[in-house]
Short mmCIF file of C-alpha atoms and ligand atoms in Angstrom, two decimals:
data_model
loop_
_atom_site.label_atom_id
_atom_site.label_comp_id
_atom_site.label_asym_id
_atom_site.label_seq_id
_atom_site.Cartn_x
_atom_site.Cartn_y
_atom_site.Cartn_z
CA UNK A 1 0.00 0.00 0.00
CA UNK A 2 2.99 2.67 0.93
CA UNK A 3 4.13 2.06 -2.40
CA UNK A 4 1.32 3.17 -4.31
CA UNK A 5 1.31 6.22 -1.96
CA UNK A 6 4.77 6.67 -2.59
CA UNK A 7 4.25 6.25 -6.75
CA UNK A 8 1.15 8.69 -6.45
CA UNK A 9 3.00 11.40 -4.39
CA UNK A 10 6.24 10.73 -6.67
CA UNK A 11 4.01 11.83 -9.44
CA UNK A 12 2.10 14.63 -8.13
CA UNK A 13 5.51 15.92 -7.20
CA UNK A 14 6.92 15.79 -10.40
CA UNK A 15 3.66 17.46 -12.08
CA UNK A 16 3.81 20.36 -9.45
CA UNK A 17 7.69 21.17 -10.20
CA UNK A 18 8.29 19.83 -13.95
CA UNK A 19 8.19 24.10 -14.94
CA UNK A 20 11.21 24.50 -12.75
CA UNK A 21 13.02 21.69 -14.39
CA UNK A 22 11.81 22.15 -17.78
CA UNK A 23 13.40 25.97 -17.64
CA UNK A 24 16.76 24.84 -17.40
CA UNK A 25 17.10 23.60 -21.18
CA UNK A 26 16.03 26.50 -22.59
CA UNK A 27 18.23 28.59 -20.22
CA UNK A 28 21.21 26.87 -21.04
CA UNK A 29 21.47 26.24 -24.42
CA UNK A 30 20.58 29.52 -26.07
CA UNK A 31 23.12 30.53 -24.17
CA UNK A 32 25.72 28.26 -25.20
CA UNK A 33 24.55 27.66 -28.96
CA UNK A 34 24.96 31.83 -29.52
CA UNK A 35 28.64 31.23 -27.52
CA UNK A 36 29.26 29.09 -30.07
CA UNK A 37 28.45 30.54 -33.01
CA UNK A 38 30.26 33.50 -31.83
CA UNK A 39 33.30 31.70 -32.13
CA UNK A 40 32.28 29.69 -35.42
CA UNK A 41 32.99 32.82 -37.26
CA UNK A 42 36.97 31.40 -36.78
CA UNK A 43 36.57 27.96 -36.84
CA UNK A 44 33.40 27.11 -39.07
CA UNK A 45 33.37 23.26 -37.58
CA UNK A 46 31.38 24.72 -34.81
CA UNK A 47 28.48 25.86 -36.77
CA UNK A 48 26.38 22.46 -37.31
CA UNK A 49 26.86 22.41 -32.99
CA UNK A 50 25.35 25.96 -32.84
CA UNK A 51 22.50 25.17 -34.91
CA UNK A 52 21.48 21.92 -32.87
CA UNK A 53 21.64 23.75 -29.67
CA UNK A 54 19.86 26.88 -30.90
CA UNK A 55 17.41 24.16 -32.46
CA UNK A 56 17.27 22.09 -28.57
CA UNK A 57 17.08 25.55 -26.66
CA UNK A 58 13.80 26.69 -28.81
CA UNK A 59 12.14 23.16 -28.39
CA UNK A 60 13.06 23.98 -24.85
CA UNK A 61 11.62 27.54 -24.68
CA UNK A 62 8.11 25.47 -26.09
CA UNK A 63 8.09 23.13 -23.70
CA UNK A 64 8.91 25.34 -20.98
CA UNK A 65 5.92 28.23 -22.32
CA UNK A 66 3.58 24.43 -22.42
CA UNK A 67 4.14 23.47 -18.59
CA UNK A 68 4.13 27.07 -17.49
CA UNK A 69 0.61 27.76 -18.49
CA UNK A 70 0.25 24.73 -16.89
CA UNK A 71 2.06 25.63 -13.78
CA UNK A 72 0.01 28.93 -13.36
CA UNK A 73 -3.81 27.46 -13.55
CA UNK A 74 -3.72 27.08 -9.69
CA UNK A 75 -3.61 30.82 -9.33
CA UNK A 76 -5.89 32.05 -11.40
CA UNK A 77 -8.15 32.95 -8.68
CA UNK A 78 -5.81 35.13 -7.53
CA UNK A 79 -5.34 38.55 -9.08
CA UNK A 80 -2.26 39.90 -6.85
CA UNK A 81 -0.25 36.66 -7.76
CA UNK A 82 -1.99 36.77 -11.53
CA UNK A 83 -0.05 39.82 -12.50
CA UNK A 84 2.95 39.21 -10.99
CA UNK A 85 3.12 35.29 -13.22
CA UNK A 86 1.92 38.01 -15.87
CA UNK A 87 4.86 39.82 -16.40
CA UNK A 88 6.94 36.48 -16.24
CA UNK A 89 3.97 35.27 -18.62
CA UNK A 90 4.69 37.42 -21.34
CA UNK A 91 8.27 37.63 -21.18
CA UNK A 92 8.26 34.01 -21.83
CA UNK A 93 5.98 33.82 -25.20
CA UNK A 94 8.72 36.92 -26.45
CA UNK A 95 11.47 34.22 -25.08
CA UNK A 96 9.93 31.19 -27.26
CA UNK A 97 9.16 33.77 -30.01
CA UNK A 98 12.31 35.12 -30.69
CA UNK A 99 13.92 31.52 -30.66
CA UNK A 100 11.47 29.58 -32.62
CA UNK A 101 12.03 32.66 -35.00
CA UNK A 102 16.08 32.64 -35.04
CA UNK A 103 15.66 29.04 -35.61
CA UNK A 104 13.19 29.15 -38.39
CA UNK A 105 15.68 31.79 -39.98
CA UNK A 106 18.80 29.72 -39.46
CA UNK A 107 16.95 26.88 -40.98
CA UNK A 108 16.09 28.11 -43.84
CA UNK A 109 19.83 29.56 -44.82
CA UNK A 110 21.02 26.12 -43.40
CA UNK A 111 22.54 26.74 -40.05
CA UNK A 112 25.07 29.35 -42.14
CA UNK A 113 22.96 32.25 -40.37
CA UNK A 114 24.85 32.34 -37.27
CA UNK A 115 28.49 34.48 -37.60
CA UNK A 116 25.88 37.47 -39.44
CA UNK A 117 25.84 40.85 -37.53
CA UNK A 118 21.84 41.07 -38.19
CA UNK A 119 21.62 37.40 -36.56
CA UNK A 120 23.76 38.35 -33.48
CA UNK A 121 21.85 41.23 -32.77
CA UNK A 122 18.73 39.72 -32.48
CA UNK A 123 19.83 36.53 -30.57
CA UNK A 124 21.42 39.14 -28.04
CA UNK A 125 18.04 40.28 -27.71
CA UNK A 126 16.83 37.05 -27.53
CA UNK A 127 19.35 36.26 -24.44
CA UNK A 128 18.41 39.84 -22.79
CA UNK A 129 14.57 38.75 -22.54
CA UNK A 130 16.02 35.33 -21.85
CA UNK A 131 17.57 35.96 -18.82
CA UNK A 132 14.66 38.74 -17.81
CA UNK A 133 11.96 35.54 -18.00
CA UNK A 134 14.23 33.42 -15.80
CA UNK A 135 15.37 35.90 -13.27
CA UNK A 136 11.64 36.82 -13.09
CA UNK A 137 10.76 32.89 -12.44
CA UNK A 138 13.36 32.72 -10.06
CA UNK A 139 11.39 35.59 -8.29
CA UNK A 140 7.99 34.45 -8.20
CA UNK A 141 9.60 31.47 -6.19
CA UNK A 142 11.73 33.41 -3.67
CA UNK A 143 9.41 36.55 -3.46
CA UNK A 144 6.11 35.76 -4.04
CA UNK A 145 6.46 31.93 -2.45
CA UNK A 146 4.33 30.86 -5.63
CA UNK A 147 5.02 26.80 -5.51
CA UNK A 148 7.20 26.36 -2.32
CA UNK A 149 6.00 24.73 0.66
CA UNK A 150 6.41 26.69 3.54
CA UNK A 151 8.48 25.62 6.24
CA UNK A 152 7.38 25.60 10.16
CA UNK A 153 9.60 25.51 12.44
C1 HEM B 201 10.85 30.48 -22.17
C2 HEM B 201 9.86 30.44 -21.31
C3 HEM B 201 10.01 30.36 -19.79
C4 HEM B 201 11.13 30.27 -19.01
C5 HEM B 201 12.59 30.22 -19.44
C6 HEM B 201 10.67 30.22 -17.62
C7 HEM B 201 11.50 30.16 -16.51
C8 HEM B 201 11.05 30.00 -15.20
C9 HEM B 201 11.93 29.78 -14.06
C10 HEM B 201 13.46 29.73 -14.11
C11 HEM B 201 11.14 29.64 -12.98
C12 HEM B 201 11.61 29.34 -11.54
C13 HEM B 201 11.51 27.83 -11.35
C14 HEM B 201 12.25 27.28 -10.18
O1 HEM B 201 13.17 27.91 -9.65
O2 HEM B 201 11.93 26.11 -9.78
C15 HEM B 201 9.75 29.77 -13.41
C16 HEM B 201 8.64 29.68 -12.58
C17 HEM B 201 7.33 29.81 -12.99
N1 HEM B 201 6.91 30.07 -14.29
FE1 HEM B 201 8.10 30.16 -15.93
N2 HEM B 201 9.29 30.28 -17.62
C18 HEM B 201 8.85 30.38 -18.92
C19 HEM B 201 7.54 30.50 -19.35
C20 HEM B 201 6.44 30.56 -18.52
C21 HEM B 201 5.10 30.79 -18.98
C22 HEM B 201 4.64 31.02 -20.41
C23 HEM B 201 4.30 30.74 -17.86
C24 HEM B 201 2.79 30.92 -17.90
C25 HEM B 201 2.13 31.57 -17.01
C26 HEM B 201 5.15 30.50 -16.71
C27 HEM B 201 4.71 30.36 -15.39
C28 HEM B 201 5.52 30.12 -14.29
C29 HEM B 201 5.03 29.89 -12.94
C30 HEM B 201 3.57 29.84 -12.50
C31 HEM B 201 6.17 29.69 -12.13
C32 HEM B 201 6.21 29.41 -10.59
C33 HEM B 201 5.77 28.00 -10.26
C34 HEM B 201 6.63 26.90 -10.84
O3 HEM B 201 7.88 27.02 -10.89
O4 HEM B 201 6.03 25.93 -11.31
N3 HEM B 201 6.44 30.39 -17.15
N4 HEM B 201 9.74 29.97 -14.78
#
């Protein structure tokens, strides 16, 4: 019988936090693919790496926008924590936006996208609203309490 209990409760753990562990593909590898192709421009081996983790970091950003609409339908009743997840909200369709879109135009020129001025700009953009999403997150976590258990001591 404890087993079942502990199946069901490994589950409905997983469900509750699978936002916070989603986020840290598409964190990472944006961050690392535009690294990369930063430093393809000398050594053009690297570009077929950039493209696969620009390509992994937007399927990331989806996933992560999927469970975080998820993630917020427990607080809809409540419009103080609603607009704070807003702002976070937002940021993140931009996020997933802006890297579905670099990787639609890097597709289509076949990955050779990446060293361009035009291509860096934007995916420094990308990064900037990037890390605003995440840091925002982070903060509806550690200020708001939004998903942690309290502790009583
Ligand atoms: C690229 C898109 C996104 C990224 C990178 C992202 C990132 C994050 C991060 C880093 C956290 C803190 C998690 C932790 O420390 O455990 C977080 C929390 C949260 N995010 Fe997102 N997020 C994204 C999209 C969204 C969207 C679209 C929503 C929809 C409302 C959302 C709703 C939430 C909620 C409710 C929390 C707090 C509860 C929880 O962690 O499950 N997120 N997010």
């Amino acid at each position: 019988m404890w087993k079942v209990v502990a199946v069901s409760d490994f589950f409905e753990n997983l469900f509750n936090h699978i936002h916070g562990a989603v986020t840290h593909f598409p964190i990472a590898l944006p961050f690392v693919s535009v690294g990369v192709d930063y430093f393809a421009a000398k050594r053009p081996g690297l570009q077929g790496g950039a493209w696969l983790l620009l390509v992994l970091g937007s399927l990331g950003t989806v996933a992560a926008t999927i469970t975080g609409l998820v993630a917020h339908l427990a607080y809809e009743d409540d419009s103080v924590l609603l607009s704070a997840i807003d702002r976070h909200q937002y940021l993140g369709f931009a996020t997933t936006a802006l890297f579905v879109g670099l990787t639609a135009w890097s597709s289509m020129r076949r990955g050779d996208v990446g060293g361009s001025r035009a291509y860096l700009v934007v995916a420094l953009v990308g990064l900037a609203v990037l890390a605003l999403t995440g840091f925002l997150g982070g903060n509806l976590l550690t200020e708001w309490g939004i998903g942690v258990k309290g502790i009583t001591r």
